[in-house]
XYZ file of C-alpha atoms in Angstrom:
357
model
C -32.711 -58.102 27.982
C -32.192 -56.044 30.965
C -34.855 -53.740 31.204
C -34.176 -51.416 34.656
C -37.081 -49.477 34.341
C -40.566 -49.992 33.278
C -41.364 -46.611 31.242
C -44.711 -45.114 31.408
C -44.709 -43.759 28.359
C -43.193 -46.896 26.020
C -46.741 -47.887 23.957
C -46.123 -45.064 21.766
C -48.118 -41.771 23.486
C -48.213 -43.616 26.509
C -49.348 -40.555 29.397
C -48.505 -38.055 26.884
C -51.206 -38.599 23.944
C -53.131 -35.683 25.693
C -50.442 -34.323 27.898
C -47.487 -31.991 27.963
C -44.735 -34.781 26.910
C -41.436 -35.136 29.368
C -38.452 -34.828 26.827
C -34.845 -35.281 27.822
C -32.050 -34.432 25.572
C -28.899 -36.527 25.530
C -25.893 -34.744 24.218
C -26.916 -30.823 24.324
C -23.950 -29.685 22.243
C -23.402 -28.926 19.084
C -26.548 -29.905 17.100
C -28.288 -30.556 19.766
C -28.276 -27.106 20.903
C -30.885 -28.028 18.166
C -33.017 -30.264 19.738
C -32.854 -28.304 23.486
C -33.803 -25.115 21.768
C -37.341 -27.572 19.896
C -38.512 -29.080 23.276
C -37.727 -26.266 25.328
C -39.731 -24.152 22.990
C -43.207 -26.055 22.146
C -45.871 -25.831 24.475
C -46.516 -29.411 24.149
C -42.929 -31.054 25.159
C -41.451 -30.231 28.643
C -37.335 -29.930 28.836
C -36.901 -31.838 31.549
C -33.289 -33.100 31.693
C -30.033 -32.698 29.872
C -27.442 -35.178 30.157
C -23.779 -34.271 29.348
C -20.421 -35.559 29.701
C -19.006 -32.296 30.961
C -20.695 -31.485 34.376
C -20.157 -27.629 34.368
C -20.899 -27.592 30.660
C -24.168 -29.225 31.356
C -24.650 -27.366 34.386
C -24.675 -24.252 32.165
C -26.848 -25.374 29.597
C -29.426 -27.074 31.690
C -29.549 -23.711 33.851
C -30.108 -21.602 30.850
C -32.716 -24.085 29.554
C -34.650 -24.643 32.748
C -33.939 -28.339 33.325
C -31.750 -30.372 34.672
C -28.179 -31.192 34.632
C -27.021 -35.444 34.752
C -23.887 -37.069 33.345
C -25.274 -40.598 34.122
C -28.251 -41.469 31.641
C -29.293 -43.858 34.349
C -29.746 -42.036 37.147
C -31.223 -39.094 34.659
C -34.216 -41.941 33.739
C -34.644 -43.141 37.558
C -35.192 -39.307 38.832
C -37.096 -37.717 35.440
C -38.633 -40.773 33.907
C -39.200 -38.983 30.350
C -41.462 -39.828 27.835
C -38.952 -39.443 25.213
C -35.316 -39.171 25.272
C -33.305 -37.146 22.307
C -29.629 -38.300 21.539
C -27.581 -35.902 19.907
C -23.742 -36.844 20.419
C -20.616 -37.222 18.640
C -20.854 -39.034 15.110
C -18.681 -41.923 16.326
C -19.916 -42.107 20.115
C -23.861 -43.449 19.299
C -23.757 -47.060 19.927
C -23.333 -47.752 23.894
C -26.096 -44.686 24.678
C -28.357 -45.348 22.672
C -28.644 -49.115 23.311
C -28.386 -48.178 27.113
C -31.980 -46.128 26.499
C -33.201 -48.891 24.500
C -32.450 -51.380 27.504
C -35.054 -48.854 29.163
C -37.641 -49.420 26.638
C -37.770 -45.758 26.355
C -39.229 -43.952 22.893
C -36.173 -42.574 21.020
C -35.559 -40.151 18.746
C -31.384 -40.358 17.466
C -29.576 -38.592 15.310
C -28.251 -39.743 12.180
C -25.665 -41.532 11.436
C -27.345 -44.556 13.362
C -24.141 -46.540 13.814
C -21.058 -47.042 12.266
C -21.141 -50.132 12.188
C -24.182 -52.775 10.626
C -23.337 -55.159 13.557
C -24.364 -52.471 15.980
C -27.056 -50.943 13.618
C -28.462 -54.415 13.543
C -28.069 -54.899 17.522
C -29.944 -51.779 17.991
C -32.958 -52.302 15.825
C -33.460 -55.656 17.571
C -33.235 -54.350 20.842
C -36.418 -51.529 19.267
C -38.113 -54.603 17.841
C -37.826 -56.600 21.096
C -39.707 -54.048 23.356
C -41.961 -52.392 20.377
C -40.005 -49.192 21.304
C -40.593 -46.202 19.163
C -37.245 -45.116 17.827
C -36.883 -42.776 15.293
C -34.151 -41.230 13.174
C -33.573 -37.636 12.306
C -33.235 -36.941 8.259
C -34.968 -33.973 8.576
C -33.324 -32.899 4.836
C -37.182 -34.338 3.917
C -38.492 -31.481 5.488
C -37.422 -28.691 3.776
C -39.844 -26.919 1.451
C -37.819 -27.604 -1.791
C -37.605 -31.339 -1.003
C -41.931 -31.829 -0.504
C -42.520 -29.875 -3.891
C -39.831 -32.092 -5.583
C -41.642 -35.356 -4.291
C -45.035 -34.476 -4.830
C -44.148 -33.193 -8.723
C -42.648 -37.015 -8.952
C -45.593 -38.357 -7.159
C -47.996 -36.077 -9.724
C -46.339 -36.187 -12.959
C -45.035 -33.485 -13.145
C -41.791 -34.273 -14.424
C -42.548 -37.660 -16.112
C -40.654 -41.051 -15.130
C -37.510 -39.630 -13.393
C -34.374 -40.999 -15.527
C -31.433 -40.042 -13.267
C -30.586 -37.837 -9.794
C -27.950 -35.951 -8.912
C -26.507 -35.070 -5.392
C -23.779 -33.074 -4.679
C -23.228 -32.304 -0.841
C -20.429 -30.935 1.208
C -18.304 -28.542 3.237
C -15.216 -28.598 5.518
C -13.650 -31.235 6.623
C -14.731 -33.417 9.944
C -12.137 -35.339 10.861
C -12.261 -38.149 13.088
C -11.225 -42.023 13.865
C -13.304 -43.378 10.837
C -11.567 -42.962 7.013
C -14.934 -43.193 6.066
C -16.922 -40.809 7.994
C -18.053 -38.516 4.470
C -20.096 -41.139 3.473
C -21.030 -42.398 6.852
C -22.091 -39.226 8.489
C -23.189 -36.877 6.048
C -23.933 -38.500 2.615
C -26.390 -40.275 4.625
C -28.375 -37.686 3.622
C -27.742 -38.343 0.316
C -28.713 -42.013 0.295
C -32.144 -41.136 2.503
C -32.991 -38.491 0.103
C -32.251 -40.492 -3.196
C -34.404 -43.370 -2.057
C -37.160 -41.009 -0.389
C -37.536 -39.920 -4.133
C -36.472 -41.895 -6.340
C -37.332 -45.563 -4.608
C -34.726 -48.260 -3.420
C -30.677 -48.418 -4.942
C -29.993 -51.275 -5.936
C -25.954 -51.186 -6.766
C -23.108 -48.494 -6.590
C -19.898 -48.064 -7.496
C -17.117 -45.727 -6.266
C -14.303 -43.636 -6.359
C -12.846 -41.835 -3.416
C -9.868 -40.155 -2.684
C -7.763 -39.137 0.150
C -5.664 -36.399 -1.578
C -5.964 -33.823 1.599
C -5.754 -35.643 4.913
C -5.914 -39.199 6.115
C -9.267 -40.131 5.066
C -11.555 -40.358 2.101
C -12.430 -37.225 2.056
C -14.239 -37.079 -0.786
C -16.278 -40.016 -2.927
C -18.135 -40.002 -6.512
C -20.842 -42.555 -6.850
C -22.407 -43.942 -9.560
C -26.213 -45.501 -8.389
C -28.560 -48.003 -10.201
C -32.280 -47.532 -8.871
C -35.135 -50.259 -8.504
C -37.008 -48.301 -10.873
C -33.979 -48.154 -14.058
C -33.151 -44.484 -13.074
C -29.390 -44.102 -12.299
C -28.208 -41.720 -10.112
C -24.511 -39.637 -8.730
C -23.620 -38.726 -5.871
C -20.279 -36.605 -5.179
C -19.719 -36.113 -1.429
C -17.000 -34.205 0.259
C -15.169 -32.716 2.848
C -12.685 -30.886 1.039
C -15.461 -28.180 -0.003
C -16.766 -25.193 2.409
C -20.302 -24.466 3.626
C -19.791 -20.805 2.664
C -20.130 -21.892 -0.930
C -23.073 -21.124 -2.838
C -24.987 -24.247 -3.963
C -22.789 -26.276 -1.377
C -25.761 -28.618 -1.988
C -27.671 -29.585 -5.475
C -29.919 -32.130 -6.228
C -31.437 -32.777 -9.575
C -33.880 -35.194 -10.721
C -34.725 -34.904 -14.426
C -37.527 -37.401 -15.801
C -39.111 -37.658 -19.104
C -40.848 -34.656 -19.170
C -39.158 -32.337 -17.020
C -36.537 -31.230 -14.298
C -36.665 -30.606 -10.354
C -33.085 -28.952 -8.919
C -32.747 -27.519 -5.263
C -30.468 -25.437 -4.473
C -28.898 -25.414 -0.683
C -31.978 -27.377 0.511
C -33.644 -24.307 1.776
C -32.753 -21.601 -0.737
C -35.215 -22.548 -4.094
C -36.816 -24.806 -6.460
C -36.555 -24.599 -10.249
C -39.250 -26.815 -11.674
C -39.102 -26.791 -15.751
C -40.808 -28.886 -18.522
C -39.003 -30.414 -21.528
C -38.599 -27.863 -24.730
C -40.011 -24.838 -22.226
C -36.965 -22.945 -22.192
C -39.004 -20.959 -19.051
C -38.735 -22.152 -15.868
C -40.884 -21.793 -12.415
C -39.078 -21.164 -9.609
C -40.004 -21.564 -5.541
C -38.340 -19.450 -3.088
C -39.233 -18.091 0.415
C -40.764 -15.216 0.419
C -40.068 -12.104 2.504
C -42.011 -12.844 5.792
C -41.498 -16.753 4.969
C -37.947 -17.247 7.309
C -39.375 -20.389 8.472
C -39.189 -21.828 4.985
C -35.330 -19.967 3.880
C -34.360 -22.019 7.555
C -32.268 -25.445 7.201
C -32.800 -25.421 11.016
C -36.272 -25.187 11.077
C -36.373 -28.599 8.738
C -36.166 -30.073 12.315
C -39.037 -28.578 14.000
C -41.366 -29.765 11.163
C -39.553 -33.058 11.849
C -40.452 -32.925 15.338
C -43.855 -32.008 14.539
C -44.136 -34.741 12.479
C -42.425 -37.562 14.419
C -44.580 -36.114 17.448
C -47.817 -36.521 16.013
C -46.928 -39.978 14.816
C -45.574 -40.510 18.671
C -48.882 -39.528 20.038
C -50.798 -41.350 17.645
C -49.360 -44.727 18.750
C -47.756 -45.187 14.635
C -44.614 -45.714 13.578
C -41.982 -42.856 13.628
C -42.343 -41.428 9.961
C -38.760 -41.685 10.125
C -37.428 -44.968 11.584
C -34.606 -45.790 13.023
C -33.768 -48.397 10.315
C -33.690 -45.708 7.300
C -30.357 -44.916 9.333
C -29.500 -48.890 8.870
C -30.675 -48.101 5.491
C -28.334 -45.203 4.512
C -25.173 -47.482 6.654
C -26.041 -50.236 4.476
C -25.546 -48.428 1.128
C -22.438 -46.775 2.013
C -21.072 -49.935 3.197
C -21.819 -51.385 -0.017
C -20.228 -48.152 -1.567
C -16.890 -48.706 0.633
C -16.540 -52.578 -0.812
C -17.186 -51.035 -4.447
C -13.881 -48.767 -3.609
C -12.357 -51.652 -2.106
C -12.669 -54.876 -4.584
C -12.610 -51.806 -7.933
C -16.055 -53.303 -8.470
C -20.310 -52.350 -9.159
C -21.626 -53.713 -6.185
C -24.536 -54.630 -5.256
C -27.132 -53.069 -2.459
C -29.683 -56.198 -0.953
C -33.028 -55.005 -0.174
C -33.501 -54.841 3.545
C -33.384 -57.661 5.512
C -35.702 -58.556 8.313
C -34.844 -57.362 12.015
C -34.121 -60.053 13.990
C -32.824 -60.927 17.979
C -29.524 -59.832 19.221
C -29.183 -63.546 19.723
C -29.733 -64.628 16.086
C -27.256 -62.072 14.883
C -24.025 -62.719 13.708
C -20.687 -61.231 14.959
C -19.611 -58.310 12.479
């Protein structure tokens, strides 16, 4: 492995366990308008670097932010040397940057999809493993409000042995080179969140169709859990953010019923023959709670204090390998017009050991 520089902050907290950490943020556009505005803002992270492929576009946004502008991630890591580098860039475009960081040994935090491809998914884990390099994954869906309560009435009893889940999830269209970037890209989320709750899938099988444009746009899934729940996912890009309840999830157990609506918006929590329901929603100072976007700064506060710490990212990177795998599996089901089967994580192992996609 090539590693160019020798990072002062690699063993997990490295200088920055009880100092302001140096943050760089790969890809400032789009969402990760997100992750400028997080590091710029806490009083523990410094913004030191932005690195863009546009130079006046970066120029612009590294001037408004107070850092600096780069559209070489090499020469950004010889001049700033940050403590952690952020990666938010196109869906498709992930692979060659991020493994270029890892090659650094630097701590990572990507956004999701990992890869779209397990080859590369499995390249980049090994590359993590090789240098014990903290690399984590953003699902920050986990963080909203409606999502802890749900997990900690499963965890309590609330709502008995959950039976079945369902996910529905989806908004205009995103097109792009993959057919398959609904499932890839954005029912990630669904596959994280299913298993975050509900424990490991263990088969799926699919339906898709490409009715609007030259992809599958939009896929129903039927799930089998490690537990004997079963679960259904419908994912799509021929929907519209706009709509109300855009997103629902459901997880109805023995004894009662958890549904979130739009992640954010509420919780109804009800018990079997109680034709009453309770029902979570922000209240009227909480906007930190009604926020999908601040689901990412209690991510970051999270995956920070885990960084500092020296542990493992609360999120790792291989929960993306994890949500690639299933919809993988999910693509073959569509393909061979058969249940197939989801194989429990295998072990990382060196890029040399690995097999050609």
């Amino acid at each position: 492995m090539n590693t160019q520089t020798t990072h002062r902050g690699r063993d997990r907290g490295g200088s920055g366990s009880a100092s302001t950490l140096r943050v760089a943020v790969v890809g400032p556009g789009g969402w990760g308008r997100q992750h400028t505005r997080v590091f710029a803002a806490r009083a523990d992270t410094d913004l030191v670097a932005v690195v863009g492929r546009h130079p006046d576009r970066t120029a612009k946004a590294a001037a408004t932010l107070g850092a600096r502008a780069y559209t070489d991630i090499d020469r950004m890591i010889e001049a700033e040397r940050p403590d952690l580098v952020s990666v938010s860039l196109p869906n498709e475009e992930h692979f060659e940057p991020t493994m270029r960081l890892l090659e650094h040994g630097i701590p990572l935090l990507v956004e999701k999809p990992l890869v779209f491809d397990l080859h590369q998914a499995d390249t980049l884990l090994a590359a993590a493993a090789e240098q014990d390099t903290f690399f984590a994954i953003d699902f920050n869906h986990r963080y909203a409000e409606p999502v802890r309560r749900t997990r900690r009435a499963i965890e309590n009893g609330s709502i008995g042995d959950p039976v079945f889940a369902t996910w529905r999830f989806g908004g205009e269209a995103n097109p792009g080179d993959s057919p398959h970037k609904n499932i890839i890209e954005t029912q990630c989320h669904a596959f994280d969140m299913l298993e975050h709750l509900l424990g490991p899938i263990t088969s799926v099988a699919a339906q898709m169709t490409n009715k609007t444009y030259s992809a599958w746009s939009t896929v129903a899934l039927a799930l089998e859990f490690d537990n004997g729940a079963v679960g259904t996912v419908l994912g799509t890009y021929d929907s519209s953010y706009a709509y109300r309840d855009t997103h629902l999830l459901e997880v109805n157990g023995t004894t009662g019923r958890a549904v979130i609506h739009d992640t954010v918006r509420s919780l109804e929590l009800a018990r079997v023959g109680d034709e009453t329901a309770s029902v979570w929603q922000p209240g009227y100072f909480d906007d930190e709670a009604r926020s999908f976007h601040a689901t990412f700064d209690r991510y970051v506060d999270d995956m920070l204090a885990a960084f500092r710490a020296g542990s493992p990212p609360p999120v790792p990177a291989s929960a993306g390998r994890r949500a690639l795998l299933i919809a993988q599996r999910a693509i073959e089901s569509h393909e061979t017009g058969a249940r197939t089967a989801v194989e429990p994580d295998a072990p990382v192992t060196s890029p040399t050991e690995q097999e050609p996609a």
